[in-house]
């Protein structure tokens, strides 16, 4: 069956940047499984998958606005360590994540990641590592089936490669 909304889709993929830098791929024998039409994969890839069928190969070039968003310069910030509460300051290390309001868009929460510490300053970024990147997906559709009522009520796929409870 072709991929429509509420299909459970299994696929193998590789993804690279437009510059040819490897980003990610599915593991041998372990296709990625998702519920189509629920925003579980980047919008551009979901659109490219629609209507495709088992055995089809898809090459898709996805621009940042249809992938992980544009790179926002103002989300790469230098923050004095003193702004963090005393209780969490020891945890402020590279890789630490915290939620804070967007510096210029009131009410929009952003997840920031600490990338480095220098003296009393933390270098943080609210940009996804793939923000601003055009991505090249190479996809093979492995299986397509209807979602069960339970999967639809949960909003995700169950079983191998899907969600386990
Ligand atoms: Zn579930």
mmCIF file of C-alpha atoms and ligand atoms in Angstrom:
data_model
loop_
_atom_site.group_PDB
_atom_site.id
_atom_site.type_symbol
_atom_site.label_atom_id
_atom_site.label_comp_id
_atom_site.label_asym_id
_atom_site.label_seq_id
_atom_site.Cartn_x
_atom_site.Cartn_y
_atom_site.Cartn_z
ATOM 1 C CA UNK A 1 0.000 0.000 0.000
ATOM 2 C CA UNK A 2 1.185 3.546 -0.668
ATOM 3 C CA UNK A 3 2.132 5.757 2.261
ATOM 4 C CA UNK A 4 -0.827 7.834 3.463
ATOM 5 C CA UNK A 5 -1.618 9.579 6.742
ATOM 6 C CA UNK A 6 -1.745 7.063 9.608
ATOM 7 C CA UNK A 7 0.429 4.531 7.766
ATOM 8 C CA UNK A 8 3.165 2.874 9.805
ATOM 9 C CA UNK A 9 6.259 3.076 7.614
ATOM 10 C CA UNK A 10 9.581 1.236 7.945
ATOM 11 C CA UNK A 11 12.499 2.606 5.975
ATOM 12 C CA UNK A 12 16.245 2.543 5.669
ATOM 13 C CA UNK A 13 18.018 5.822 5.126
ATOM 14 C CA UNK A 14 21.266 7.644 4.894
ATOM 15 C CA UNK A 15 21.472 11.410 5.282
ATOM 16 C CA UNK A 16 24.293 13.776 4.437
ATOM 17 C CA UNK A 17 24.634 17.528 4.184
ATOM 18 C CA UNK A 18 24.577 19.196 0.771
ATOM 19 C CA UNK A 19 28.376 19.446 1.169
ATOM 20 C CA UNK A 20 28.549 15.642 1.345
ATOM 21 C CA UNK A 21 29.265 15.341 5.062
ATOM 22 C CA UNK A 22 27.766 12.150 6.530
ATOM 23 C CA UNK A 23 25.121 12.874 9.184
ATOM 24 C CA UNK A 24 23.316 9.673 10.061
ATOM 25 C CA UNK A 25 21.987 6.376 8.779
ATOM 26 C CA UNK A 26 19.776 3.531 9.884
ATOM 27 C CA UNK A 27 21.416 0.405 11.268
ATOM 28 C CA UNK A 28 21.661 -2.727 9.136
ATOM 29 C CA UNK A 29 18.514 -4.815 9.719
ATOM 30 C CA UNK A 30 16.921 -2.105 11.879
ATOM 31 C CA UNK A 31 14.868 0.219 9.711
ATOM 32 C CA UNK A 32 13.416 3.364 11.235
ATOM 33 C CA UNK A 33 9.679 3.037 11.926
ATOM 34 C CA UNK A 34 7.308 5.999 12.168
ATOM 35 C CA UNK A 35 3.652 6.919 12.019
ATOM 36 C CA UNK A 36 3.133 8.973 8.856
ATOM 37 C CA UNK A 37 1.383 12.337 9.087
ATOM 38 C CA UNK A 38 2.224 13.019 12.731
ATOM 39 C CA UNK A 39 5.344 15.162 12.399
ATOM 40 C CA UNK A 40 7.696 12.441 13.636
ATOM 41 C CA UNK A 41 10.233 13.001 10.858
ATOM 42 C CA UNK A 42 11.316 16.337 9.385
ATOM 43 C CA UNK A 43 8.526 17.938 7.312
ATOM 44 C CA UNK A 44 10.391 17.820 3.992
ATOM 45 C CA UNK A 45 11.115 14.124 4.300
ATOM 46 C CA UNK A 46 7.568 13.338 5.387
ATOM 47 C CA UNK A 47 6.285 15.164 2.284
ATOM 48 C CA UNK A 48 8.714 13.221 0.065
ATOM 49 C CA UNK A 49 7.515 9.912 1.542
ATOM 50 C CA UNK A 50 3.804 10.542 0.890
ATOM 51 C CA UNK A 51 2.355 8.264 -1.797
ATOM 52 C CA UNK A 52 5.472 6.107 -2.080
ATOM 53 C CA UNK A 53 5.310 2.337 -1.746
ATOM 54 C CA UNK A 54 7.302 -0.646 -0.508
ATOM 55 C CA UNK A 55 10.501 -1.163 -2.493
ATOM 56 C CA UNK A 56 10.679 2.411 -3.733
ATOM 57 C CA UNK A 57 13.889 4.385 -3.489
ATOM 58 C CA UNK A 58 13.659 8.110 -2.741
ATOM 59 C CA UNK A 59 16.377 10.712 -3.114
ATOM 60 C CA UNK A 60 15.252 13.940 -1.470
ATOM 61 C CA UNK A 61 17.030 17.262 -1.015
ATOM 62 C CA UNK A 62 15.517 19.011 1.983
ATOM 63 C CA UNK A 63 16.161 22.710 2.611
ATOM 64 C CA UNK A 64 16.616 23.957 6.219
ATOM 65 C CA UNK A 65 13.095 25.414 6.462
ATOM 66 C CA UNK A 66 11.764 21.880 5.799
ATOM 67 C CA UNK A 67 14.343 20.191 8.028
ATOM 68 C CA UNK A 68 15.823 21.563 11.277
ATOM 69 C CA UNK A 69 15.203 25.250 10.654
ATOM 70 C CA UNK A 70 17.413 28.157 9.769
ATOM 71 C CA UNK A 71 20.504 28.894 11.833
ATOM 72 C CA UNK A 72 19.696 31.816 14.137
ATOM 73 C CA UNK A 73 22.781 33.840 14.992
ATOM 74 C CA UNK A 74 21.185 35.285 18.134
ATOM 75 C CA UNK A 75 20.813 31.775 19.593
ATOM 76 C CA UNK A 76 24.599 31.349 19.751
ATOM 77 C CA UNK A 77 25.246 33.147 23.018
ATOM 78 C CA UNK A 78 27.805 33.845 25.677
ATOM 79 C CA UNK A 79 26.201 33.766 29.134
ATOM 80 C CA UNK A 80 27.810 34.692 32.470
ATOM 81 C CA UNK A 81 27.831 31.646 34.761
ATOM 82 C CA UNK A 82 26.367 33.826 37.516
ATOM 83 C CA UNK A 83 22.960 33.875 35.775
ATOM 84 C CA UNK A 84 22.527 30.184 36.603
ATOM 85 C CA UNK A 85 21.137 29.344 40.047
ATOM 86 C CA UNK A 86 23.796 28.232 42.559
ATOM 87 C CA UNK A 87 22.189 24.789 42.783
ATOM 88 C CA UNK A 88 22.796 23.917 39.128
ATOM 89 C CA UNK A 89 26.008 25.853 38.477
ATOM 90 C CA UNK A 90 28.243 22.784 39.113
ATOM 91 C CA UNK A 91 26.337 20.981 36.344
ATOM 92 C CA UNK A 92 27.058 23.659 33.746
ATOM 93 C CA UNK A 93 29.415 21.607 31.580
ATOM 94 C CA UNK A 94 29.620 21.007 27.834
ATOM 95 C CA UNK A 95 26.550 18.980 26.856
ATOM 96 C CA UNK A 96 24.332 20.395 29.623
ATOM 97 C CA UNK A 97 20.909 21.390 28.297
ATOM 98 C CA UNK A 98 18.425 23.865 29.667
ATOM 99 C CA UNK A 99 15.261 25.567 28.514
ATOM 100 C CA UNK A 100 15.052 29.349 28.326
ATOM 101 C CA UNK A 101 13.069 31.960 26.486
ATOM 102 C CA UNK A 102 14.206 32.952 22.999
ATOM 103 C CA UNK A 103 16.331 36.142 23.362
ATOM 104 C CA UNK A 104 14.215 38.122 20.897
ATOM 105 C CA UNK A 105 10.906 36.214 20.616
ATOM 106 C CA UNK A 106 8.908 36.516 23.839
ATOM 107 C CA UNK A 107 7.100 33.363 24.923
ATOM 108 C CA UNK A 108 9.062 31.025 22.642
ATOM 109 C CA UNK A 109 10.988 28.443 24.672
ATOM 110 C CA UNK A 110 14.256 27.159 23.277
ATOM 111 C CA UNK A 111 16.429 24.264 24.449
ATOM 112 C CA UNK A 112 19.997 25.494 24.775
ATOM 113 C CA UNK A 113 23.094 23.282 24.927
ATOM 114 C CA UNK A 114 26.293 24.336 26.670
ATOM 115 C CA UNK A 115 29.214 24.021 24.240
ATOM 116 C CA UNK A 116 32.042 25.340 26.357
ATOM 117 C CA UNK A 117 33.122 27.263 29.427
ATOM 118 C CA UNK A 118 35.779 29.964 29.453
ATOM 119 C CA UNK A 119 36.470 31.685 32.725
ATOM 120 C CA UNK A 120 33.127 32.861 34.081
ATOM 121 C CA UNK A 121 31.379 32.600 30.719
ATOM 122 C CA UNK A 122 29.393 29.739 29.226
ATOM 123 C CA UNK A 123 29.102 29.436 25.464
ATOM 124 C CA UNK A 124 25.648 28.126 24.676
ATOM 125 C CA UNK A 125 23.599 27.505 21.543
ATOM 126 C CA UNK A 126 19.883 27.109 20.964
ATOM 127 C CA UNK A 127 20.448 26.080 17.360
ATOM 128 C CA UNK A 128 19.911 22.446 16.427
ATOM 129 C CA UNK A 129 23.251 21.052 15.209
ATOM 130 C CA UNK A 130 21.662 20.652 11.770
ATOM 131 C CA UNK A 131 20.029 24.111 11.687
ATOM 132 C CA UNK A 132 20.818 25.922 8.456
ATOM 133 C CA UNK A 133 21.830 22.712 6.684
ATOM 134 C CA UNK A 134 20.346 21.421 3.460
ATOM 135 C CA UNK A 135 20.092 17.650 3.825
ATOM 136 C CA UNK A 136 20.290 14.911 1.211
ATOM 137 C CA UNK A 137 18.228 11.878 2.175
ATOM 138 C CA UNK A 138 18.534 8.552 0.431
ATOM 139 C CA UNK A 139 15.631 6.353 1.485
ATOM 140 C CA UNK A 140 14.432 2.808 0.793
ATOM 141 C CA UNK A 141 10.865 2.032 1.842
ATOM 142 C CA UNK A 142 10.863 -1.393 3.543
ATOM 143 C CA UNK A 143 7.278 -1.825 4.792
ATOM 144 C CA UNK A 144 3.991 0.064 4.922
ATOM 145 C CA UNK A 145 0.935 -0.955 6.939
ATOM 146 C CA UNK A 146 -2.121 0.610 8.531
ATOM 147 C CA UNK A 147 -1.710 1.787 12.119
ATOM 148 C CA UNK A 148 -3.679 -0.062 14.782
ATOM 149 C CA UNK A 149 -6.324 1.900 16.725
ATOM 150 C CA UNK A 150 -3.981 1.757 19.724
ATOM 151 C CA UNK A 151 -1.100 3.230 17.733
ATOM 152 C CA UNK A 152 -3.362 6.006 16.476
ATOM 153 C CA UNK A 153 -4.550 6.840 19.980
ATOM 154 C CA UNK A 154 -0.924 6.997 21.171
ATOM 155 C CA UNK A 155 0.287 8.911 18.121
ATOM 156 C CA UNK A 156 3.260 6.606 17.436
ATOM 157 C CA UNK A 157 4.146 3.219 15.988
ATOM 158 C CA UNK A 158 4.510 0.120 18.193
ATOM 159 C CA UNK A 159 6.533 -3.054 17.728
ATOM 160 C CA UNK A 160 10.075 -3.565 16.415
ATOM 161 C CA UNK A 161 11.614 -0.197 15.608
ATOM 162 C CA UNK A 162 8.645 1.592 17.159
ATOM 163 C CA UNK A 163 7.664 2.613 20.648
ATOM 164 C CA UNK A 164 7.888 0.119 23.540
ATOM 165 C CA UNK A 165 5.948 0.640 26.739
HETATM 166 ZN ZN1 LIG B 1 2.164 3.660 22.448
#
